mmCIF file of C-alpha atoms in Angstrom:
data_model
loop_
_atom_site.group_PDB
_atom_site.id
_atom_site.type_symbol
_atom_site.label_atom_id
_atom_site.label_comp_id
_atom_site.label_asym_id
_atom_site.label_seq_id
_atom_site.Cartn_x
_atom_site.Cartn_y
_atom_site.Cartn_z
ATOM 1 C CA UNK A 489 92.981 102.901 116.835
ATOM 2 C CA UNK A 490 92.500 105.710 114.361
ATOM 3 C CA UNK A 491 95.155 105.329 111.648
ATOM 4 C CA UNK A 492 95.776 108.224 109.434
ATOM 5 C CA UNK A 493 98.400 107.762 106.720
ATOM 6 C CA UNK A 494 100.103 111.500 105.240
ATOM 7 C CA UNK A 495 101.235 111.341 101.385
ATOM 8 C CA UNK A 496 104.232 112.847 100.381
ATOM 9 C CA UNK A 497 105.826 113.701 97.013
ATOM 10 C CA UNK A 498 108.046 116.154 95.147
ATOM 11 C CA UNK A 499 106.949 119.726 95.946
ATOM 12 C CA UNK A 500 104.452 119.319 98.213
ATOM 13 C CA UNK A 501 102.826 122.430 100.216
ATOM 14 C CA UNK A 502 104.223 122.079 103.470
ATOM 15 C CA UNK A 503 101.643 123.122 105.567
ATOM 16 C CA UNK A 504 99.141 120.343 103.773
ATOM 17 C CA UNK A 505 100.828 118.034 105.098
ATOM 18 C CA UNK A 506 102.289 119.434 108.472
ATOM 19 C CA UNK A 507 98.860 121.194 109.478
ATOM 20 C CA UNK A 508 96.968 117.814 109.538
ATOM 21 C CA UNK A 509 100.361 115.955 110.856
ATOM 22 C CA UNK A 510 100.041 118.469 113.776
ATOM 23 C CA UNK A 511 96.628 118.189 114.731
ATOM 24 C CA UNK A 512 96.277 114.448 114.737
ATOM 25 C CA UNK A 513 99.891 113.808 116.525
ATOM 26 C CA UNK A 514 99.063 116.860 119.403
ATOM 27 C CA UNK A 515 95.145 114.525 119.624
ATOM 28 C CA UNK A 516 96.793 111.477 120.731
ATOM 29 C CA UNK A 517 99.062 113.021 123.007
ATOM 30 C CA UNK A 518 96.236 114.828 124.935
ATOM 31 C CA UNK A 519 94.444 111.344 124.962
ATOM 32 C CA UNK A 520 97.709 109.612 126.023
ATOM 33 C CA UNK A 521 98.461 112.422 128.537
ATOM 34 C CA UNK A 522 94.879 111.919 130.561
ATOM 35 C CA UNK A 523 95.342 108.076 130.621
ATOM 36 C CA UNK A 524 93.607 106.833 127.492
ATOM 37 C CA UNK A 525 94.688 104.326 125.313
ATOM 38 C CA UNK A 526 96.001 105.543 122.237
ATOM 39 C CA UNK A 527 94.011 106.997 119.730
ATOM 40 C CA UNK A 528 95.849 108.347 116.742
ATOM 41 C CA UNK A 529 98.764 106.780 114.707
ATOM 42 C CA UNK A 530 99.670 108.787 111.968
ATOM 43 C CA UNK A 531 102.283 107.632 109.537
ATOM 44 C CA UNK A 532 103.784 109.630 106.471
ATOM 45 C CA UNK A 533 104.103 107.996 102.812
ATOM 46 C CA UNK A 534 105.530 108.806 99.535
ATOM 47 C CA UNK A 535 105.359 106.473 96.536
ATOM 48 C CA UNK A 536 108.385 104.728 97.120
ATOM 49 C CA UNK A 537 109.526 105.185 101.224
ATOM 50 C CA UNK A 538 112.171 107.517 99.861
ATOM 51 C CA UNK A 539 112.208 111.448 101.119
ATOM 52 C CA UNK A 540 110.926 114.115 99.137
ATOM 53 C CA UNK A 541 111.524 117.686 98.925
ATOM 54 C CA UNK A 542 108.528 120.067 99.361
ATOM 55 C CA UNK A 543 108.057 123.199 97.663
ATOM 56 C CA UNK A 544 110.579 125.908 98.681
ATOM 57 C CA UNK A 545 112.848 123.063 99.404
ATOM 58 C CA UNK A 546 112.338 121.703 102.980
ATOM 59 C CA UNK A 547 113.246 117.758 102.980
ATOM 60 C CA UNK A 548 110.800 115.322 104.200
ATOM 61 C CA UNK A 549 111.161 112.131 104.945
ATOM 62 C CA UNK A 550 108.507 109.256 104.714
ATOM 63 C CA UNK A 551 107.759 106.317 107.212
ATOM 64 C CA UNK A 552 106.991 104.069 104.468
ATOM 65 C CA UNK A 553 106.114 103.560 101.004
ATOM 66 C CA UNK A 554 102.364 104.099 99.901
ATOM 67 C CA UNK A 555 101.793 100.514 98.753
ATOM 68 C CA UNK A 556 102.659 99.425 101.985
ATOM 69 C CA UNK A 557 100.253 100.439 103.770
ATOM 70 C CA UNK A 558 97.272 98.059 104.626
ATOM 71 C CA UNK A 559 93.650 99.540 106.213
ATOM 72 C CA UNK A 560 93.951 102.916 107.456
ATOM 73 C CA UNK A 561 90.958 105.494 108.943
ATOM 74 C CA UNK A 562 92.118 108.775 107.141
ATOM 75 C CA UNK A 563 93.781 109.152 103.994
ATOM 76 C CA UNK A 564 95.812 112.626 103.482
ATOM 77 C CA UNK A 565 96.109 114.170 100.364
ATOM 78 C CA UNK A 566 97.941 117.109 100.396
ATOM 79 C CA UNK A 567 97.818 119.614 97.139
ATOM 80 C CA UNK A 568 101.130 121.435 95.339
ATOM 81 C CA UNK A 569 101.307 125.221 93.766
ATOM 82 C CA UNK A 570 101.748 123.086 90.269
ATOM 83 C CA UNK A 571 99.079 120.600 90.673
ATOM 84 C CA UNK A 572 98.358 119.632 86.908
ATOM 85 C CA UNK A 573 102.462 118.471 87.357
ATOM 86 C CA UNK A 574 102.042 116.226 90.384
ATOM 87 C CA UNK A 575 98.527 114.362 88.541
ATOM 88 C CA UNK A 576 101.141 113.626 85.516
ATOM 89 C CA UNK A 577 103.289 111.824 88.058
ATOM 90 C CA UNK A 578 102.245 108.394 87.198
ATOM 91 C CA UNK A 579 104.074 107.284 90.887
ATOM 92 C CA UNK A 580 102.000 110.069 92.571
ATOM 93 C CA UNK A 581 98.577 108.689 90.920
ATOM 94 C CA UNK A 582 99.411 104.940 91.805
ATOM 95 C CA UNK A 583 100.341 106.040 95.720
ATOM 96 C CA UNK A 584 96.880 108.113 95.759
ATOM 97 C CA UNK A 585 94.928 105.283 93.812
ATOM 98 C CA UNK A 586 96.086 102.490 97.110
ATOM 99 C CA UNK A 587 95.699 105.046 99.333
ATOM 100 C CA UNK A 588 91.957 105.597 98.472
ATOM 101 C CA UNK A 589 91.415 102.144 98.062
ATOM 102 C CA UNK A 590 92.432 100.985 101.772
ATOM 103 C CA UNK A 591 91.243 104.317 103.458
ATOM 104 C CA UNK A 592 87.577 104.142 105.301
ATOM 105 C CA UNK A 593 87.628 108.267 104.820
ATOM 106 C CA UNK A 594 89.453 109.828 101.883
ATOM 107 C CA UNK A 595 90.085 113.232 102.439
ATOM 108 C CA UNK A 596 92.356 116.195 100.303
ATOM 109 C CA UNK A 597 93.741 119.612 101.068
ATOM 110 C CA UNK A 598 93.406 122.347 98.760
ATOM 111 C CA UNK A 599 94.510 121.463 95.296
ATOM 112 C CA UNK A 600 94.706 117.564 96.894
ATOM 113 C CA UNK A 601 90.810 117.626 95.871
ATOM 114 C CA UNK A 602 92.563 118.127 91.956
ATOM 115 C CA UNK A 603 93.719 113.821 92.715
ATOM 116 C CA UNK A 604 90.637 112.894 94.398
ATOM 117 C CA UNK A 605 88.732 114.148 91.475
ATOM 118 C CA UNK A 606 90.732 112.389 89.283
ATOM 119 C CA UNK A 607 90.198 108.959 90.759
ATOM 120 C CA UNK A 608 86.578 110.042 90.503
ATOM 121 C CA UNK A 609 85.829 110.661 94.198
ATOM 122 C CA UNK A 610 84.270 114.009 93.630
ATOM 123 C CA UNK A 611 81.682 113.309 91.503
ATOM 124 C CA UNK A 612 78.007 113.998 92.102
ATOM 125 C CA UNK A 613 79.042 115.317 95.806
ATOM 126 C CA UNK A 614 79.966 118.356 97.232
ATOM 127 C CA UNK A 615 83.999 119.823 97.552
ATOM 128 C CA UNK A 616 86.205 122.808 97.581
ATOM 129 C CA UNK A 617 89.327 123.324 97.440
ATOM 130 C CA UNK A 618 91.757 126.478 97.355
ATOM 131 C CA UNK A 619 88.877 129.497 96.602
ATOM 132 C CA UNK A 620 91.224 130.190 93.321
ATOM 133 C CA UNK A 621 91.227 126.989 91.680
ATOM 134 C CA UNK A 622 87.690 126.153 92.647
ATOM 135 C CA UNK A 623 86.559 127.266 88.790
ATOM 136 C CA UNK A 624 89.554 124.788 87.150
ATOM 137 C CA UNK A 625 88.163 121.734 89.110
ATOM 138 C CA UNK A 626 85.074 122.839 88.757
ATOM 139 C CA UNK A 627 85.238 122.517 84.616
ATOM 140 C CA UNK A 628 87.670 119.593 84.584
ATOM 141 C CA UNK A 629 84.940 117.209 86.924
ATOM 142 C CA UNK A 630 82.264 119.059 84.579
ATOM 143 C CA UNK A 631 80.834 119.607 88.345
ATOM 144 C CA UNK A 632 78.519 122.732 89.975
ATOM 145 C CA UNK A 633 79.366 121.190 93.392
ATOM 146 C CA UNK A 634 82.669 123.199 94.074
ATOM 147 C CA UNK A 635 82.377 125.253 97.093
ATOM 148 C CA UNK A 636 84.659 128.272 97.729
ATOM 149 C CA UNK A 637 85.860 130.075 100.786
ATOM 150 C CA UNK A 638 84.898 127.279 103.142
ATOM 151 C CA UNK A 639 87.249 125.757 105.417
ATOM 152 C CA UNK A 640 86.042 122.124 104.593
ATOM 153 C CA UNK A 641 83.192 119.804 102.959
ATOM 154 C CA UNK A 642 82.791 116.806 104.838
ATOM 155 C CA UNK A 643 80.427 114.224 102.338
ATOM 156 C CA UNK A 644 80.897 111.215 104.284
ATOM 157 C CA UNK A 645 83.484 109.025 102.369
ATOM 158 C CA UNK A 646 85.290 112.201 100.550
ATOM 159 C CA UNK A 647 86.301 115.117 103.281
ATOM 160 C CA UNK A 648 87.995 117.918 101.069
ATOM 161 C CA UNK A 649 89.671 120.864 102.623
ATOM 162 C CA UNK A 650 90.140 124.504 101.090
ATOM 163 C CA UNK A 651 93.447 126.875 101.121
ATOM 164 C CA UNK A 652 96.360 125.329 102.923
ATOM 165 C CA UNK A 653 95.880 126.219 107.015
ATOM 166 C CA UNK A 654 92.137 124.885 105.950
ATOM 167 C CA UNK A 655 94.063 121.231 106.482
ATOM 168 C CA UNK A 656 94.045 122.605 110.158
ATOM 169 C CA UNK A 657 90.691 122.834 110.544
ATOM 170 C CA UNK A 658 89.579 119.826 108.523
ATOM 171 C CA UNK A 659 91.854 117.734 110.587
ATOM 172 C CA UNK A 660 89.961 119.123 113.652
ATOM 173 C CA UNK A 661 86.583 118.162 112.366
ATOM 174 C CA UNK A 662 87.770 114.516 111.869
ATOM 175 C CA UNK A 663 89.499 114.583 114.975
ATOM 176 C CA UNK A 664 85.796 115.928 116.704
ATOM 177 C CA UNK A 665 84.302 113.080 114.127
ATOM 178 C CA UNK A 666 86.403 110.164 114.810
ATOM 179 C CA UNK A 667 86.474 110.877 118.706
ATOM 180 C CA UNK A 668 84.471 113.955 120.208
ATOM 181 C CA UNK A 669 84.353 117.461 120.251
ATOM 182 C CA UNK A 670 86.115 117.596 123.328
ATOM 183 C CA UNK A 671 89.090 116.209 122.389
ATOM 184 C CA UNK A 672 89.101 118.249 118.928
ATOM 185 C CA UNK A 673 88.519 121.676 121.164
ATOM 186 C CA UNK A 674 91.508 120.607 123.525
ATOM 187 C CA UNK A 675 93.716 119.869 120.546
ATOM 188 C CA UNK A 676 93.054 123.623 118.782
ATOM 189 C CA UNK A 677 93.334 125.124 122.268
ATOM 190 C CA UNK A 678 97.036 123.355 122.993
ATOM 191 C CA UNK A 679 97.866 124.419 119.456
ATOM 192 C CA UNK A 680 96.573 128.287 120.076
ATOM 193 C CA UNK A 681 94.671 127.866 116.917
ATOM 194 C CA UNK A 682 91.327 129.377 116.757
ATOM 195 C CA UNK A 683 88.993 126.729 115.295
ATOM 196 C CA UNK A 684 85.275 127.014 114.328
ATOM 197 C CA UNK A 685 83.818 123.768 114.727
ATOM 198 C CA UNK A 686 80.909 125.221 111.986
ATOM 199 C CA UNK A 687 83.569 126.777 109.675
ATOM 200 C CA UNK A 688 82.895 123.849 107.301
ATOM 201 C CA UNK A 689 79.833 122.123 105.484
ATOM 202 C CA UNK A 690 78.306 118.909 106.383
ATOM 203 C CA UNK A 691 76.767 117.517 103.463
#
């Protein structure tokens, strides 16, 4: 079993969380639907269990709280419009910290990559992020390695994810990573969403 775990927090982008929430969730019906076993559990978190209100005010509300959660497959980590806010968060950076910590593949989208490359994740490896705040991570990591206007950066450990629908797309690759390509080409065709298996970088 494939267990992704989702974080939420206070003004979240939407669509970081609900693009990769979508994928995953419409991959393990497909595989339930032909008879397999199944293959994705996905579960949403915030730092606490209690909801949270993304950005523009849509309520969301968790399965569980972060430190909850034992081994997972995929870690989420969904970005904000005032980033530099959610890393002060000291509840955000603890829920991120034990999510990295029990998660085989830790993975951001867009300004998500800011909280990986706090914990250190990013260095010495290739990322992006949203194209616009590629030069802000770029000098706080001190790093050359940002990569703009890519739809993901998969480095093994450390999959980042660029503008927000890029969370689509990254979500795909794992899904073609973790299972096969067929299954990831199903998914994008039962969500009418025209994916480019090579629209990222495999480093």
């Amino acid at each position: 079993m494939i267990r992704v775990a989702i974080l939420l927090f206070e003004d979240v982008d939407l669509l970081d969380v609900g693009g990769p929430y979508e994928v995953f969730l419409t991959a393990d019906r497909i595989a339930q639907r032909r008879g397999e076993a199944p293959q994705f559990e996905v579960i949403t978190v915030s730092a606490d269990g209690q909801p949270v209100t993304s950005f523009g005010g849509l309520g969301l509300v968790p399965t569980a709280a972060a430190n909850t959660v034992e081994k997972i497959t995929v870690a989420v980590i969904p970005g904000a419009i005032d980033i530099e806010a959610v890393c002060a968060r000291p509840e955000v950076v603890a829920a991120v910290e034990h999510l990295v910590a029990v998660a085989s593949v830790k993975s951001s989208v867009c300004t998500g990559a800011f909280l990986l490359g706090d914990r250190n994740l990013l260095a010495d490896i290739p990322w992006t992020t949203h194209f616009e705040d590629v030069p802000g991570l770029a000098q706080r990591l001190s790093s050359d390695d940002g990569q703009a206007h890519v739809g993901w950066v998969d480095a093994g450990e450390v999959v980042t994810a660029g503008g927000l629908s890029s969370g689509l797309a990254m979500a795909l690759h794992l899904v073609e990573r973790l299972h096969s390509r067929e299954l990831a080409e199903t998914t994008a065709k039962q969500l009418e969403y025209a994916w480019n298996p090579d629209g990222g970088v495999r480093a």
